[in-house]
């Protein structure tokens, strides 16, 4: 029922939309970041954060603080909020909310599998996992030796199972395999999420498809840049791109054959929305690309809040909060390592 | 005019006079001075470092230290709660410790507690492991025995391989997984796992071994404490039979990842018994150790606990002092702190006195300079209240805090609020119930004040004096309405009416006749149940509501006059107050006059007719509707006053033009539009507000009808039966209906309607309510903030 969400949306989604908009107003402001950037020690950061919504999460931390504690506690807040929303949600919003976490699940699976490959302790690895992407049998991932086992033992019970259909091989796991697996999974996940949003229809489909297309394009660019100079063939590379987005299909053909950063740039500059990102970067400079993409993403996520009666606000909120936590981590790292001049390198302001 | 000027100063009506003061405090006496001011609690400091973030301020380190200390204190209270210790804060005779000493003390206590916790945690873990081992031995031993009985002899041969190997190692370590024999054969791993995970565990084992295993499990029966959350968890004991080396590594890994603890169980019965004996003896040993540890810890905690409240208060005060100090500015020489803030004018001597004491106590060479300054912003509003007026002031503040020096409606609300409530709740039986409730709250004031009450109780307790007055007025109005749980009583003599004939058969059809002087006070009891009861009471209550309404609205407009006069605003008097008075009184004031005249003269004039035709055909003869001599002339004169109102509105524009020169930021069109809206609103409001007062009639009618229904349809109906059970049930239902519907819900609804009549109908005539409250820096408010 396109265009008629206003009539029925609030029956199930109204309460949670209000909640999420309330959460959103708790995001740190530019003034907060300015103050944070002036902090001298992690204590100062804690003190400043105690005046914000992070206060209750940090107030009981004993004094010698570490960056990890700050990040952990801030993530805990996000997780609490997410869980609260998930508890209150009804279909199809609850499925939508669950979809948001699948990305983290993929990352966690990859983290654990890579970790066990390098013989790290499972408990230690579990601590590093993103709490949003946890699932019950995650610890038993360490048992698996190859992808087929991985699938058969553990992942068949998780929502990730359908995404695995493309990458079941009996090959032993190695770094390259795992990375390809991550990207294949991610591709399948994004496509599935895209289809799901499309099925929801209305403003949700409109905004979410836009956001997911951006995500897919960004991944395509990252895959291309990261695979330059590796043994990944062009066809394999081409297979990792998601089958939607602004770059699909012609951009993908061109990206697949790129051999250096400037070629990637040449491809993307043909697309007006990405032109502005590259216009800020000087030639041959690929380090700042991540930040430029993040900035663009934040801008788009903020725009999602301009419309009402759709689910994209939940996605946008969680992404914005994650960006905020990344910012906090960067600021705290800079403060902890006395590199305050580099604070602004990676902080993406959310307005 | 002269009369008005000679009125006594209306102090109660106005908020306290405030002064903007500056304090220049030498650094050495700053802390003490602020502490003394906090004890006094009459200064509101202004934040002079608004642009600075919290950690850039002067006393940030002290604030941080206080934060750290309060974290430790929270940790202690957490620990005390976890240990389920009930500790009353005892007043100790120890002198006040210094903050630095306290910090050291807290640090020591924390370290001590942490160490004890670590020790007991280790012990607890060992204890848990042993307990789990015991459970595994009990249950898994059982499986093995039954398995052996059913096993074929050939398989038993294989089994023996396993436990012969275990025999060597079982003695070495009880808690470590012994290396199983390298030989092939059927082996087993036994262990214990959370019940919640058991199913998934089994499934995982099945998948990992491709079904080549046998899983046996049984509930452990005893709950085991989870070391992380400290909760008791249900566990399941399991035994997995499998074969092959690869399967073993897989199973061990799965056990690891599921957090299942594996314990070896020898299959030999004697061996098992021996080990269980050992385990049991070690368990009892550990238990005594653990208990001793817990006892020791509880002792330490309770010694902390009885000081905890005092320490918390001290740290809170200290933190508040530093927070306030952070609001002050350093002067150029860096030797003095400069603070600005508001204080009530009457408090100046007290403040000076405290500052003097602070100077002397801190042996400072320099005194503290305290002087009054001019302020640009408007001062905060501060009303001094006592426990009686506090609740009424809260009711008004809930609508909006009065502007500085604005007329305070709560002065009148103290009486008008309970009175209007009672008009709607008039029943002296219910009033007495309410009175008992209020008296209960007031007499136990001391006790209840210190307690923590539920949200509803807290509300009732806060408004106990409001309830008291409401109850008293309800009794009064109830006596006028002559209703006691809806039953009329002959209190003030006998009725003025009697039946037409001795049999009294036609009371409800033909009515009664009046034979003597009217009933002395209130409504004659004979009206109850008569044919004309409702028309009579409705007419009475409706007219009464309009009279109250017109009176209260007039009071509101009068207050706007006093406000305008107080602020020297002659424009408001001439072009707002006077037209408003004329408008309201020539329409509804006149109606009120007609009502009173009609009551006094007993005339049969139709007031609707008079009011309507006053506008439609003012020149027509009044005929029967004439109430007094010259009525027609008066009504025509009123028509003319409306004409005057029109011109005065126009004059307003002229007057405002001349006023333009006085104010720089005067915006004519804004004021014009504002006045337009205001006058339209007033004209419409006068009609709707008067109609709104009819709720007094409606609610009082509803209340009396509802209580009549309960009385007649429940109590009297039940009483009609001879059976005592039905009577008791009827009485119970009546009591509950009275208590919950009439006493609680009706009270609430009448309260809300009275609230509305005050907030909307009364206060919109004069009240701006856009001020801000005076929030002094005070330690007493700090203590109340206890969460």
mmCIF file of C-alpha atoms in Angstrom, chain B residues 630-771:
data_model
loop_
_atom_site.group_PDB
_atom_site.id
_atom_site.type_symbol
_atom_site.label_atom_id
_atom_site.label_comp_id
_atom_site.label_asym_id
_atom_site.label_seq_id
_atom_site.Cartn_x
_atom_site.Cartn_y
_atom_site.Cartn_z
ATOM 1 C CA UNK B 630 -35.816 50.502 35.380
ATOM 2 C CA UNK B 631 -34.643 47.178 34.038
ATOM 3 C CA UNK B 632 -35.385 48.151 30.479
ATOM 4 C CA UNK B 633 -33.398 51.369 30.678
ATOM 5 C CA UNK B 634 -30.506 49.546 32.223
ATOM 6 C CA UNK B 635 -30.469 46.956 29.488
ATOM 7 C CA UNK B 636 -30.442 49.607 26.827
ATOM 8 C CA UNK B 637 -27.631 51.358 28.624
ATOM 9 C CA UNK B 638 -25.647 48.171 28.555
ATOM 10 C CA UNK B 639 -26.059 48.029 24.828
ATOM 11 C CA UNK B 640 -24.402 51.397 24.711
ATOM 12 C CA UNK B 641 -21.474 50.323 26.836
ATOM 13 C CA UNK B 642 -20.609 47.757 24.216
ATOM 14 C CA UNK B 643 -20.380 50.683 21.819
ATOM 15 C CA UNK B 644 -17.890 52.317 24.161
ATOM 16 C CA UNK B 645 -15.858 49.139 24.201
ATOM 17 C CA UNK B 646 -15.546 49.329 20.471
ATOM 18 C CA UNK B 647 -14.136 52.830 20.581
ATOM 19 C CA UNK B 648 -11.771 52.018 23.418
ATOM 20 C CA UNK B 649 -10.240 49.319 21.330
ATOM 21 C CA UNK B 650 -9.596 51.859 18.623
ATOM 22 C CA UNK B 651 -8.134 54.293 21.134
ATOM 23 C CA UNK B 652 -5.698 51.645 22.195
ATOM 24 C CA UNK B 653 -3.959 51.960 18.872
ATOM 25 C CA UNK B 654 -3.459 55.688 19.316
ATOM 26 C CA UNK B 655 -2.144 55.287 22.799
ATOM 27 C CA UNK B 656 0.272 52.624 21.707
ATOM 28 C CA UNK B 657 1.680 54.918 19.066
ATOM 29 C CA UNK B 658 2.718 57.368 21.700
ATOM 30 C CA UNK B 659 4.217 54.628 23.749
ATOM 31 C CA UNK B 660 6.414 53.673 20.900
ATOM 32 C CA UNK B 661 9.001 56.250 21.780
ATOM 33 C CA UNK B 662 9.672 54.761 25.177
ATOM 34 C CA UNK B 663 10.772 51.344 24.087
ATOM 35 C CA UNK B 664 13.459 50.619 21.626
ATOM 36 C CA UNK B 665 12.361 47.122 20.752
ATOM 37 C CA UNK B 666 8.715 47.998 20.592
ATOM 38 C CA UNK B 667 7.007 46.317 17.695
ATOM 39 C CA UNK B 668 3.664 47.923 17.015
ATOM 40 C CA UNK B 669 2.175 45.293 14.746
ATOM 41 C CA UNK B 670 3.132 42.534 17.146
ATOM 42 C CA UNK B 671 1.477 44.249 20.079
ATOM 43 C CA UNK B 672 -1.543 45.095 17.952
ATOM 44 C CA UNK B 673 -2.016 41.530 16.807
ATOM 45 C CA UNK B 674 -1.418 40.286 20.305
ATOM 46 C CA UNK B 675 -4.055 42.639 21.730
ATOM 47 C CA UNK B 676 -6.482 41.679 18.972
ATOM 48 C CA UNK B 677 -6.078 38.032 19.754
ATOM 49 C CA UNK B 678 -6.323 38.729 23.446
ATOM 50 C CA UNK B 679 -9.584 40.629 23.133
ATOM 51 C CA UNK B 680 -11.163 38.083 20.803
ATOM 52 C CA UNK B 681 -10.080 35.360 23.148
ATOM 53 C CA UNK B 682 -11.518 37.185 26.093
ATOM 54 C CA UNK B 683 -14.900 37.743 24.433
ATOM 55 C CA UNK B 684 -15.202 34.139 23.345
ATOM 56 C CA UNK B 685 -13.697 32.989 26.600
ATOM 57 C CA UNK B 686 -16.215 34.876 28.697
ATOM 58 C CA UNK B 687 -19.023 32.816 27.183
ATOM 59 C CA UNK B 688 -17.244 29.503 27.207
ATOM 60 C CA UNK B 689 -15.753 30.003 30.637
ATOM 61 C CA UNK B 690 -19.125 30.803 32.157
ATOM 62 C CA UNK B 691 -20.518 27.708 30.533
ATOM 63 C CA UNK B 692 -17.517 25.819 31.827
ATOM 64 C CA UNK B 693 -18.489 26.603 35.408
ATOM 65 C CA UNK B 694 -21.643 24.599 34.836
ATOM 66 C CA UNK B 695 -19.443 21.564 35.430
ATOM 67 C CA UNK B 696 -19.906 22.359 39.112
ATOM 68 C CA UNK B 697 -23.575 21.587 38.685
ATOM 69 C CA UNK B 698 -23.008 18.576 36.450
ATOM 70 C CA UNK B 699 -20.501 16.885 38.717
ATOM 71 C CA UNK B 700 -22.402 17.510 41.890
ATOM 72 C CA UNK B 701 -25.513 16.115 40.239
ATOM 73 C CA UNK B 702 -23.599 13.070 39.038
ATOM 74 C CA UNK B 703 -22.124 12.519 42.459
ATOM 75 C CA UNK B 704 -25.415 12.668 44.285
ATOM 76 C CA UNK B 705 -27.192 10.503 41.713
ATOM 77 C CA UNK B 706 -24.446 7.909 41.805
ATOM 78 C CA UNK B 707 -24.492 7.681 45.568
ATOM 79 C CA UNK B 708 -28.299 7.467 45.496
ATOM 80 C CA UNK B 709 -28.064 4.567 43.123
ATOM 81 C CA UNK B 710 -25.575 2.738 45.313
ATOM 82 C CA UNK B 711 -27.644 3.391 48.405
ATOM 83 C CA UNK B 712 -31.027 2.490 46.992
ATOM 84 C CA UNK B 713 -30.203 -0.202 44.485
ATOM 85 C CA UNK B 714 -27.618 -2.039 46.516
ATOM 86 C CA UNK B 715 -27.947 -1.363 50.218
ATOM 87 C CA UNK B 716 -31.740 -0.994 50.428
ATOM 88 C CA UNK B 717 -32.294 -3.838 47.989
ATOM 89 C CA UNK B 718 -30.118 -6.158 50.058
ATOM 90 C CA UNK B 719 -31.783 -5.003 53.236
ATOM 91 C CA UNK B 720 -35.132 -6.014 51.776
ATOM 92 C CA UNK B 721 -34.157 -9.667 52.145
ATOM 93 C CA UNK B 722 -34.330 -11.439 55.437
ATOM 94 C CA UNK B 723 -31.231 -13.527 54.808
ATOM 95 C CA UNK B 724 -28.240 -12.246 56.711
ATOM 96 C CA UNK B 725 -25.827 -13.421 54.031
ATOM 97 C CA UNK B 726 -27.478 -11.332 51.342
ATOM 98 C CA UNK B 727 -27.472 -8.393 53.690
ATOM 99 C CA UNK B 728 -23.780 -8.817 54.404
ATOM 100 C CA UNK B 729 -22.969 -9.176 50.722
ATOM 101 C CA UNK B 730 -25.031 -6.087 49.953
ATOM 102 C CA UNK B 731 -23.245 -4.163 52.680
ATOM 103 C CA UNK B 732 -19.864 -5.274 51.390
ATOM 104 C CA UNK B 733 -20.678 -4.301 47.816
ATOM 105 C CA UNK B 734 -21.989 -0.960 49.010
ATOM 106 C CA UNK B 735 -18.873 -0.339 51.084
ATOM 107 C CA UNK B 736 -16.559 -1.171 48.189
ATOM 108 C CA UNK B 737 -18.521 0.900 45.714
ATOM 109 C CA UNK B 738 -18.485 3.817 48.122
ATOM 110 C CA UNK B 739 -14.794 3.496 48.856
ATOM 111 C CA UNK B 740 -13.458 2.928 45.359
ATOM 112 C CA UNK B 741 -15.910 4.641 43.058
ATOM 113 C CA UNK B 742 -17.203 7.486 45.165
ATOM 114 C CA UNK B 743 -14.309 8.156 47.467
ATOM 115 C CA UNK B 744 -11.390 7.541 45.124
ATOM 116 C CA UNK B 745 -12.518 8.011 41.554
ATOM 117 C CA UNK B 746 -15.018 10.751 42.224
ATOM 118 C CA UNK B 747 -12.517 12.568 44.419
ATOM 119 C CA UNK B 748 -10.022 12.386 41.622
ATOM 120 C CA UNK B 749 -12.456 13.588 38.999
ATOM 121 C CA UNK B 750 -13.764 16.443 41.146
ATOM 122 C CA UNK B 751 -10.150 17.345 41.917
ATOM 123 C CA UNK B 752 -9.278 17.471 38.242
ATOM 124 C CA UNK B 753 -12.290 19.600 37.422
ATOM 125 C CA UNK B 754 -11.482 22.014 40.220
ATOM 126 C CA UNK B 755 -7.945 22.090 38.905
ATOM 127 C CA UNK B 756 -9.162 22.952 35.452
ATOM 128 C CA UNK B 757 -11.442 25.690 36.719
ATOM 129 C CA UNK B 758 -8.451 27.265 38.414
ATOM 130 C CA UNK B 759 -5.871 26.790 35.710
ATOM 131 C CA UNK B 760 -8.054 27.787 32.783
ATOM 132 C CA UNK B 761 -11.036 29.797 33.872
ATOM 133 C CA UNK B 762 -9.485 31.675 36.752
ATOM 134 C CA UNK B 763 -5.808 32.009 35.936
ATOM 135 C CA UNK B 764 -6.100 32.971 32.286
ATOM 136 C CA UNK B 765 -7.598 36.262 33.365
ATOM 137 C CA UNK B 766 -4.349 37.553 34.797
ATOM 138 C CA UNK B 767 -1.635 34.936 35.121
ATOM 139 C CA UNK B 768 1.353 34.846 32.792
ATOM 140 C CA UNK B 769 3.256 32.061 34.464
ATOM 141 C CA UNK B 770 6.424 32.424 32.408
ATOM 142 C CA UNK B 771 8.877 32.933 35.224
#
